[in-house]
N, CA, C and O atoms as a MOPAC input file, in Angstrom:
PM7 MOZYME 1SCF
protein

 N     59.60800 1    32.79500 1   163.12000 1
 C     59.99900 1    32.51800 1   161.74000 1
 C     59.02700 1    33.23200 1   160.80800 1
 O     57.81000 1    33.11100 1   160.95400 1
 N     59.56000 1    33.95800 1   159.87200 1
 C     58.73800 1    34.70400 1   158.91600 1
 C     58.06600 1    33.75400 1   157.92200 1
 O     58.68400 1    32.80700 1   157.43500 1
 N     56.81000 1    34.02000 1   157.63400 1
 C     56.02000 1    33.20200 1   156.72300 1
 C     56.30600 1    33.54000 1   155.26300 1
 O     56.22700 1    32.67000 1   154.39600 1
 N     56.63900 1    34.80100 1   154.99100 1
 C     56.81700 1    35.25800 1   153.60900 1
 C     58.26800 1    35.62400 1   153.33800 1
 O     59.03100 1    35.96100 1   154.24400 1
 N     58.62300 1    35.54600 1   152.05700 1
 C     59.97400 1    35.88500 1   151.60500 1
 C     59.90500 1    37.04400 1   150.61700 1
 O     58.85300 1    37.32000 1   150.04100 1
 N     61.02000 1    37.70800 1   150.43100 1
 C     61.08900 1    38.79700 1   149.45900 1
 C     60.65900 1    38.26000 1   148.09500 1
 O     61.11500 1    37.20700 1   147.64800 1
 N     59.76600 1    39.01300 1   147.44500 1
 C     59.25500 1    38.61900 1   146.13700 1
 C     57.91400 1    37.91200 1   146.18100 1
 O     57.26500 1    37.77800 1   145.14400 1
 N     57.47300 1    37.45000 1   147.35900 1
 C     56.17000 1    36.78800 1   147.46500 1
 C     55.04100 1    37.78700 1   147.22800 1
 O     55.10600 1    38.92900 1   147.68300 1
 N     54.01200 1    37.35000 1   146.51500 1
 C     52.81200 1    38.16200 1   146.31700 1
 C     51.86600 1    37.92800 1   147.49000 1
 O     51.59300 1    36.78900 1   147.87000 1
 N     51.37700 1    39.01900 1   148.05200 1
 C     50.47800 1    38.94400 1   149.20500 1
 C     49.28600 1    39.86600 1   148.98900 1
 O     49.32700 1    40.78800 1   148.17400 1
 N     48.22500 1    39.59400 1   149.74000 1
 C     47.06600 1    40.46600 1   149.76500 1
 C     46.85200 1    40.90700 1   151.20800 1
 O     46.95200 1    40.10200 1   152.13400 1
 N     46.55700 1    42.18800 1   151.39000 1
 C     46.28100 1    42.72300 1   152.71400 1
 C     44.83300 1    42.40800 1   153.07200 1
 O     43.93400 1    42.59600 1   152.25200 1
 N     44.60800 1    41.93800 1   154.27500 1
 C     43.24200 1    41.65300 1   154.73500 1
 C     42.35200 1    42.87300 1   154.55100 1
 O     42.76600 1    43.99500 1   154.84300 1
 N     41.15900 1    42.66500 1   154.07700 1
 C     40.15500 1    43.73100 1   153.95000 1
 C     39.27400 1    43.67000 1   155.18600 1
 O     38.11800 1    43.25300 1   155.12200 1
 N     39.83800 1    44.09100 1   156.31000 1
 C     39.16300 1    44.01300 1   157.59100 1
 C     39.20900 1    45.40300 1   158.22200 1
 O     40.16800 1    46.14600 1   158.01500 1
 N     38.18800 1    45.75400 1   158.98300 1
 C     38.09700 1    47.09700 1   159.54800 1
 C     37.72000 1    47.05400 1   161.02500 1
 O     36.68300 1    47.59100 1   161.41500 1
 N     38.56300 1    46.41000 1   161.85900 1
 C     38.25200 1    46.32700 1   163.28500 1
 C     38.42200 1    47.68800 1   163.97200 1
 O     39.14100 1    48.56100 1   163.48700 1
 N     37.75200 1    47.84100 1   165.09800 1
 C     37.92100 1    49.04400 1   165.90200 1
 C     39.24700 1    48.97000 1   166.63600 1
 O     39.80200 1    47.88500 1   166.80900 1
 N     39.75400 1    50.10100 1   167.06400 1
 C     40.95900 1    50.12400 1   167.88000 1
 C     42.15400 1    50.67500 1   167.14900 1
 O     42.04300 1    51.23900 1   166.06100 1
 N     43.29600 1    50.49800 1   167.77100 1
 C     44.56900 1    50.99900 1   167.24600 1
 C     45.08900 1    50.00300 1   166.20300 1
 O     45.57400 1    48.92700 1   166.55200 1
 N     44.98600 1    50.36500 1   164.94000 1
 C     45.40400 1    49.48500 1   163.85000 1
 C     46.44800 1    50.23000 1   163.01900 1
 O     46.21100 1    51.36200 1   162.59900 1
 N     47.59200 1    49.60800 1   162.78200 1
 C     48.65700 1    50.25100 1   162.01200 1
 C     48.50100 1    50.09500 1   160.50800 1
 O     49.19500 1    50.77200 1   159.74800 1
 N     47.61000 1    49.22300 1   160.06200 1
 C     47.45300 1    48.98300 1   158.62400 1
 C     46.52900 1    50.05200 1   158.04400 1
 O     45.35800 1    50.11900 1   158.41800 1
 N     47.03700 1    50.89400 1   157.13200 1
 C     46.21500 1    51.99400 1   156.60600 1
 C     44.95800 1    51.49200 1   155.89100 1
 O     44.98000 1    50.45200 1   155.23300 1
 N     43.87900 1    52.23500 1   156.02500 1
 C     42.61100 1    51.88100 1   155.37500 1
 C     42.78100 1    51.71900 1   153.87200 1
 O     42.26100 1    50.77000 1   153.28600 1
 N     43.51300 1    52.65000 1   153.24100 1
 C     43.58800 1    52.68200 1   151.77600 1
 C     44.30300 1    51.48300 1   151.16500 1
 O     44.20700 1    51.25700 1   149.95900 1
 N     45.01800 1    50.71200 1   151.98100 1
 C     45.78500 1    49.59200 1   151.43600 1
 C     45.11000 1    48.24700 1   151.71400 1
 O     45.53300 1    47.22100 1   151.18100 1
 N     44.07400 1    48.24700 1   152.53700 1
 C     43.38100 1    46.99800 1   152.87500 1
 C     42.67900 1    46.44300 1   151.63900 1
 O     42.00200 1    47.16500 1   150.90700 1
 N     42.86000 1    45.14500 1   151.42900 1
 C     42.29000 1    44.47100 1   150.26400 1
 C     43.16600 1    44.55100 1   149.03000 1
 O     42.84600 1    43.94200 1   148.00900 1
 N     44.27000 1    45.29100 1   149.10100 1
 C     45.16300 1    45.46100 1   147.94700 1
 C     46.19100 1    44.33300 1   147.87600 1
 O     46.53400 1    43.71200 1   148.88200 1
 N     46.66000 1    44.09100 1   146.68000 1
 C     47.69400 1    43.08400 1   146.43400 1
 C     49.03800 1    43.77800 1   146.25600 1
 O     49.13800 1    44.79900 1   145.57700 1
 N     50.06300 1    43.21100 1   146.87200 1
 C     51.40800 1    43.76200 1   146.76600 1
 C     52.44200 1    42.65600 1   146.76600 1
 O     52.11100 1    41.47300 1   146.69900 1
 N     53.70400 1    43.05900 1   146.84200 1
 C     54.82600 1    42.12300 1   146.82600 1
 C     55.72400 1    42.43100 1   148.01800 1
 O     55.99500 1    43.59500 1   148.31300 1
 N     56.18300 1    41.39100 1   148.69900 1
 C     57.10500 1    41.58000 1   149.81900 1
 C     58.40800 1    42.16400 1   149.27600 1
 O     59.08600 1    41.54600 1   148.45600 1
 N     58.74300 1    43.36000 1   149.74600 1
 C     59.97000 1    44.03400 1   149.31600 1
 C     61.10200 1    43.81200 1   150.31600 1
 O     62.27600 1    43.83300 1   149.94300 1
 N     60.74600 1    43.59700 1   151.60000 1
 C     61.76400 1    43.41700 1   152.62900 1
 C     61.11000 1    42.84400 1   153.88000 1
 O     59.91900 1    43.04300 1   154.12100 1
 N     61.89700 1    42.13900 1   154.66200 1
 C     61.47400 1    41.66800 1   155.96800 1
 C     62.17900 1    42.55100 1   156.98800 1
 O     63.40900 1    42.58800 1   157.02600 1
 N     61.42400 1    43.25900 1   157.81000 1
 C     61.98300 1    44.27400 1   158.70000 1
 C     62.41900 1    43.69500 1   160.04400 1
 O     63.32900 1    44.22700 1   160.68100 1
 N     61.78000 1    42.61400 1   160.47900 1
 C     62.09600 1    42.01200 1   161.77400 1
 C     60.81000 1    41.60200 1   162.46400 1
 O     59.73900 1    41.63600 1   161.85900 1
 N     60.91100 1    41.21400 1   163.73500 1
 C     59.73500 1    40.83800 1   164.52200 1
 C     59.62100 1    41.79900 1   165.69800 1
 O     60.60200 1    42.08300 1   166.38600 1
 N     58.40500 1    42.29500 1   165.91600 1
 C     58.17500 1    43.30500 1   166.93800 1
 C     56.89700 1    42.98000 1   167.69400 1
 O     56.06000 1    42.20600 1   167.22900 1
 N     56.76100 1    43.58900 1   168.87300 1
 C     55.52000 1    43.42200 1   169.62500 1
 C     54.36000 1    43.93100 1   168.78300 1
 O     54.49200 1    44.91100 1   168.04900 1
 N     53.23100 1    43.25900 1   168.89600 1
 C     52.03300 1    43.61900 1   168.14700 1
 C     51.44800 1    44.90500 1   168.73200 1
 O     50.95000 1    44.89500 1   169.85800 1
 N     51.50000 1    46.02900 1   167.97500 1
 C     51.01400 1    47.29900 1   168.51100 1
 C     49.50200 1    47.31100 1   168.73800 1
 O     49.00600 1    48.10300 1   169.53900 1
 N     48.76900 1    46.44600 1   168.04700 1
 C     47.31800 1    46.39000 1   168.23400 1
 C     46.97900 1    45.87400 1   169.62700 1
 O     46.01600 1    46.33200 1   170.24200 1
 N     47.76300 1    44.92500 1   170.12700 1
 C     47.58100 1    44.38900 1   171.46900 1
 C     48.17500 1    45.33800 1   172.51800 1
 O     47.55000 1    45.61500 1   173.54200 1
 N     49.36600 1    45.82300 1   172.25500 1
 C     50.05600 1    46.69000 1   173.21300 1
 C     49.29100 1    47.98900 1   173.46000 1
 O     49.35800 1    48.53600 1   174.56100 1
 N     48.57000 1    48.49200 1   172.46400 1
 C     47.84600 1    49.76000 1   172.59600 1
 C     46.68300 1    49.67600 1   173.57000 1
 O     46.21600 1    50.70000 1   174.07000 1
 N     46.21600 1    48.47600 1   173.84100 1
 C     45.07500 1    48.31700 1   174.75400 1
 C     45.48600 1    47.61000 1   176.04700 1
 O     44.66200 1    46.97000 1   176.70100 1
 N     46.76500 1    47.73200 1   176.41000 1
 C     47.25500 1    47.19700 1   177.67400 1
 C     47.77600 1    45.78800 1   177.62500 1
 O     48.17400 1    45.24500 1   178.65500 1
 N     47.78700 1    45.16400 1   176.43400 1
 C     48.33800 1    43.82000 1   176.30800 1
 C     49.85400 1    43.86000 1   176.28500 1
 O     50.45700 1    44.93300 1   176.25500 1
 N     50.45900 1    42.69300 1   176.29800 1
 C     51.92100 1    42.63800 1   176.28600 1
 C     52.49700 1    42.65700 1   174.86400 1
 O     53.71200 1    42.75200 1   174.69100 1
 N     51.62100 1    42.56600 1   173.83600 1
 C     52.09500 1    42.61100 1   172.45300 1
 C     52.73200 1    41.32300 1   171.98200 1
 O     53.30100 1    41.26600 1   170.89200 1
 N     52.63900 1    40.28200 1   172.80500 1
 C     53.27200 1    39.01800 1   172.45400 1
 C     52.24600 1    38.02700 1   171.93600 1
 O     51.07900 1    38.10900 1   172.31700 1
 N     52.63000 1    37.12000 1   171.10600 1
 C     53.97900 1    36.92700 1   170.57000 1
 C     54.33100 1    38.02700 1   169.57700 1
 O     53.45900 1    38.65900 1   168.98200 1
 N     55.62700 1    38.23600 1   169.41600 1
 C     56.08400 1    39.21400 1   168.44600 1
 C     55.61200 1    38.81000 1   167.05400 1
 O     55.48700 1    37.62400 1   166.74900 1
 N     55.35400 1    39.79600 1   166.22500 1
 C     54.84800 1    39.57500 1   164.87200 1
 C     55.89600 1    40.00500 1   163.84300 1
 O     56.49500 1    41.07000 1   163.99200 1
 N     56.12900 1    39.19500 1   162.80100 1
 C     57.01200 1    39.63400 1   161.72100 1
 C     56.41700 1    40.85800 1   161.02400 1
 O     55.21200 1    40.92700 1   160.78500 1
 N     57.27300 1    41.81000 1   160.70600 1
 C     56.87300 1    43.03700 1   160.01500 1
 C     57.55500 1    43.05500 1   158.65300 1
 O     58.75500 1    42.80600 1   158.54200 1
 N     56.77400 1    43.35200 1   157.62300 1
 C     57.28200 1    43.36300 1   156.25200 1
 C     57.10200 1    44.73500 1   155.62300 1
 O     56.19700 1    45.48600 1   155.98300 1
 N     57.96800 1    45.04400 1   154.69100 1
 C     57.76100 1    46.19800 1   153.81500 1
 C     57.14500 1    45.63500 1   152.54400 1
 O     57.77900 1    44.86500 1   151.82300 1
 N     55.89300 1    46.03000 1   152.27200 1
 C     55.15100 1    45.52000 1   151.12400 1
 C     55.06200 1    46.61900 1   150.07700 1
 O     54.72700 1    47.76100 1   150.38900 1
 N     55.36300 1    46.26900 1   148.83900 1
 C     55.37300 1    47.23100 1   147.72500 1
 C     54.11400 1    47.06200 1   146.88400 1
 O     53.75900 1    45.96000 1   146.46500 1
 N     53.45400 1    48.19000 1   146.65300 1
 C     52.21900 1    48.23700 1   145.86100 1
 C     52.43900 1    49.14300 1   144.66000 1
 O     53.11500 1    50.16700 1   144.76300 1
 N     51.87400 1    48.77000 1   143.53400 1
 C     51.89500 1    49.65400 1   142.36400 1
 C     50.85300 1    50.74000 1   142.60900 1
 O     49.69700 1    50.44800 1   142.91500 1
 N     51.27600 1    51.99700 1   142.47200 1
 C     50.34500 1    53.09200 1   142.74800 1
 C     49.16000 1    53.08000 1   141.78600 1
 O     48.04600 1    53.42900 1   142.17600 1
 N     49.38800 1    52.68400 1   140.53500 1
 C     48.29600 1    52.63300 1   139.55200 1
 C     47.22700 1    51.62300 1   139.97500 1
 O     46.06000 1    51.78200 1   139.61700 1
 N     47.60800 1    50.58100 1   140.73300 1
 C     46.64200 1    49.60000 1   141.22500 1
 C     45.96900 1    50.08100 1   142.50600 1
 O     44.82900 1    49.71100 1   142.78700 1
 N     46.66600 1    50.89800 1   143.27800 1
 C     46.19000 1    51.33600 1   144.58400 1
 C     45.21300 1    52.50400 1   144.49900 1
 O     44.21800 1    52.54300 1   145.22300 1
 N     45.49600 1    53.44100 1   143.62500 1
 C     44.68600 1    54.66100 1   143.50400 1
 C     43.91700 1    54.61800 1   142.18800 1
 O     44.54300 1    54.57900 1   141.12800 1
 N     42.59500 1    54.62400 1   142.21300 1
 C     41.77400 1    54.46600 1   141.01000 1
 C     42.07400 1    55.46000 1   139.88200 1
 O     42.01800 1    55.08700 1   138.71000 1
 N     42.38600 1    56.68800 1   140.20600 1
 C     42.60300 1    57.71600 1   139.17400 1
 C     44.05500 1    58.16600 1   139.09800 1
 O     44.33000 1    59.30500 1   138.72100 1
 N     44.98200 1    57.29000 1   139.45000 1
 C     46.39600 1    57.66100 1   139.46900 1
 C     46.86600 1    58.03700 1   138.07000 1
 O     46.66800 1    57.27900 1   137.12100 1
 N     47.48600 1    59.20300 1   137.94200 1
 C     47.92100 1    59.73000 1   136.64700 1
 C     49.42900 1    59.59800 1   136.42200 1
 O     49.91900 1    59.94200 1   135.34600 1
 N     50.16200 1    59.11300 1   137.40300 1
 C     51.60400 1    59.00400 1   137.28100 1
 C     52.04000 1    57.80300 1   136.47100 1
 O     51.22600 1    57.11800 1   135.85100 1
 N     53.33000 1    57.56000 1   136.48700 1
 C     53.91900 1    56.45200 1   135.75500 1
 C     53.41600 1    55.11600 1   136.28700 1
 O     53.20100 1    54.96300 1   137.48900 1
 N     53.22900 1    54.15400 1   135.39700 1
 C     52.82300 1    52.80200 1   135.80200 1
 C     53.91600 1    52.13500 1   136.63900 1
 O     53.65500 1    51.14100 1   137.31700 1
 N     55.13100 1    52.67200 1   136.59500 1
 C     56.24200 1    52.11000 1   137.36100 1
 C     56.29800 1    52.64200 1   138.79600 1
 O     57.08000 1    52.13200 1   139.59700 1
 N     55.49600 1    53.64500 1   139.14100 1
 C     55.51500 1    54.22800 1   140.48600 1
 C     54.98700 1    53.23100 1   141.50700 1
 O     53.99200 1    52.54700 1   141.26900 1
 N     55.66800 1    53.15900 1   142.64800 1
 C     55.27200 1    52.23900 1   143.71200 1
 C     55.16000 1    52.96000 1   145.04900 1
 O     55.62600 1    54.08700 1   145.21700 1
 N     54.53500 1    52.28000 1   145.97500 1
 C     54.35600 1    52.75900 1   147.33900 1
 C     54.73300 1    51.61200 1   148.25800 1
 O     54.24400 1    50.49800 1   148.07200 1
 N     55.58400 1    51.85000 1   149.24200 1
 C     55.95500 1    50.82600 1   150.21900 1
 C     55.26300 1    51.12100 1   151.54900 1
 O     55.26800 1    52.25600 1   152.02500 1
 N     54.66500 1    50.07900 1   152.14300 1
 C     53.97400 1    50.20200 1   153.42200 1
 C     54.44800 1    49.06800 1   154.32100 1
 O     54.53000 1    47.92000 1   153.88300 1
 N     54.76200 1    49.38400 1   155.57900 1
 C     55.15400 1    48.34400 1   156.53000 1
 C     53.89200 1    47.74300 1   157.14000 1
 O     53.05700 1    48.45500 1   157.69700 1
 N     53.76600 1    46.40700 1   157.02600 1
 C     52.55500 1    45.70900 1   157.44700 1
 C     52.93700 1    44.44800 1   158.22000 1
 O     53.82000 1    43.69300 1   157.81200 1
 N     52.25300 1    44.23700 1   159.34400 1
 C     52.49800 1    43.04400 1   160.14400 1
 C     51.92600 1    41.80500 1   159.46200 1
 O     50.93000 1    41.87500 1   158.74300 1
 N     52.57800 1    40.67000 1   159.70600 1
 C     52.24300 1    39.41000 1   159.03700 1
 C     50.78000 1    38.99800 1   159.21000 1
 O     50.18700 1    38.46200 1   158.27400 1
 N     50.18800 1    39.23200 1   160.37300 1
 C     48.80900 1    38.78000 1   160.60000 1
 C     47.79600 1    39.54300 1   159.73800 1
 O     46.61800 1    39.18700 1   159.71700 1
 N     48.23200 1    40.56900 1   159.03800 1
 C     47.36800 1    41.30900 1   158.10700 1
 C     47.52300 1    40.80400 1   156.68000 1
 O     46.82800 1    41.28700 1   155.78600 1
 N     48.40300 1    39.85700 1   156.44400 1
 C     48.70000 1    39.41200 1   155.07900 1
 C     48.24100 1    37.98200 1   154.82800 1
 O     48.24000 1    37.14400 1   155.73000 1
 N     47.85000 1    37.72200 1   153.58600 1
 C     47.58200 1    36.36800 1   153.11600 1
 C     48.31800 1    36.18500 1   151.80700 1
 O     48.60600 1    37.15400 1   151.10500 1
 N     48.62300 1    34.93700 1   151.48200 1
 C     49.27400 1    34.64400 1   150.20900 1
 C     48.32000 1    35.03900 1   149.08500 1
 O     47.15700 1    34.63500 1   149.09500 1
 N     48.79500 1    35.81900 1   148.11800 1
 C     47.94100 1    36.23200 1   146.99700 1
 C     47.73800 1    35.05200 1   146.05700 1
 O     48.64600 1    34.25700 1   145.81600 1
 N     46.53700 1    34.96300 1   145.54100 1
 C     46.24100 1    33.91500 1   144.56700 1
 C     46.76900 1    34.35500 1   143.22100 1
 O     46.75200 1    35.54400 1   142.90300 1
 N     47.24000 1    33.40300 1   142.42400 1
 C     47.73000 1    33.71900 1   141.08300 1
 C     46.62600 1    34.31300 1   140.24800 1
 O     45.47300 1    33.89000 1   140.32700 1
 N     46.98500 1    35.30400 1   139.44200 1
 C     46.01400 1    35.97600 1   138.58200 1
 C     45.86000 1    35.27400 1   137.24700 1
 O     45.17500 1    35.79000 1   136.36300 1
 N     46.47600 1    34.11000 1   137.07300 1
 C     46.42400 1    33.41500 1   135.78500 1
 C     45.13200 1    32.69800 1   135.53800 1
 O     44.96300 1    32.07500 1   134.49000 1

């Protein structure tokens, strides 16, 4: 069962473990919004080192504002970037209010 729904605000873990990690460095610690739920798949971090990849992990498409992601971004404030991220890399974002 997926923990997050489309529209939920999430933050990507700011963690830098060794090994095969699918979560890009540049997006760690960033806040985004769940744009889509892609399904549940074997965990590639476990499977890459001979594990069975189980239990399967929900995979989400998370949308980030490029102006928030890149410090010197010169494009439109409406520009976004979508990254597919496994659920164990996400936490519920705290309200900015």
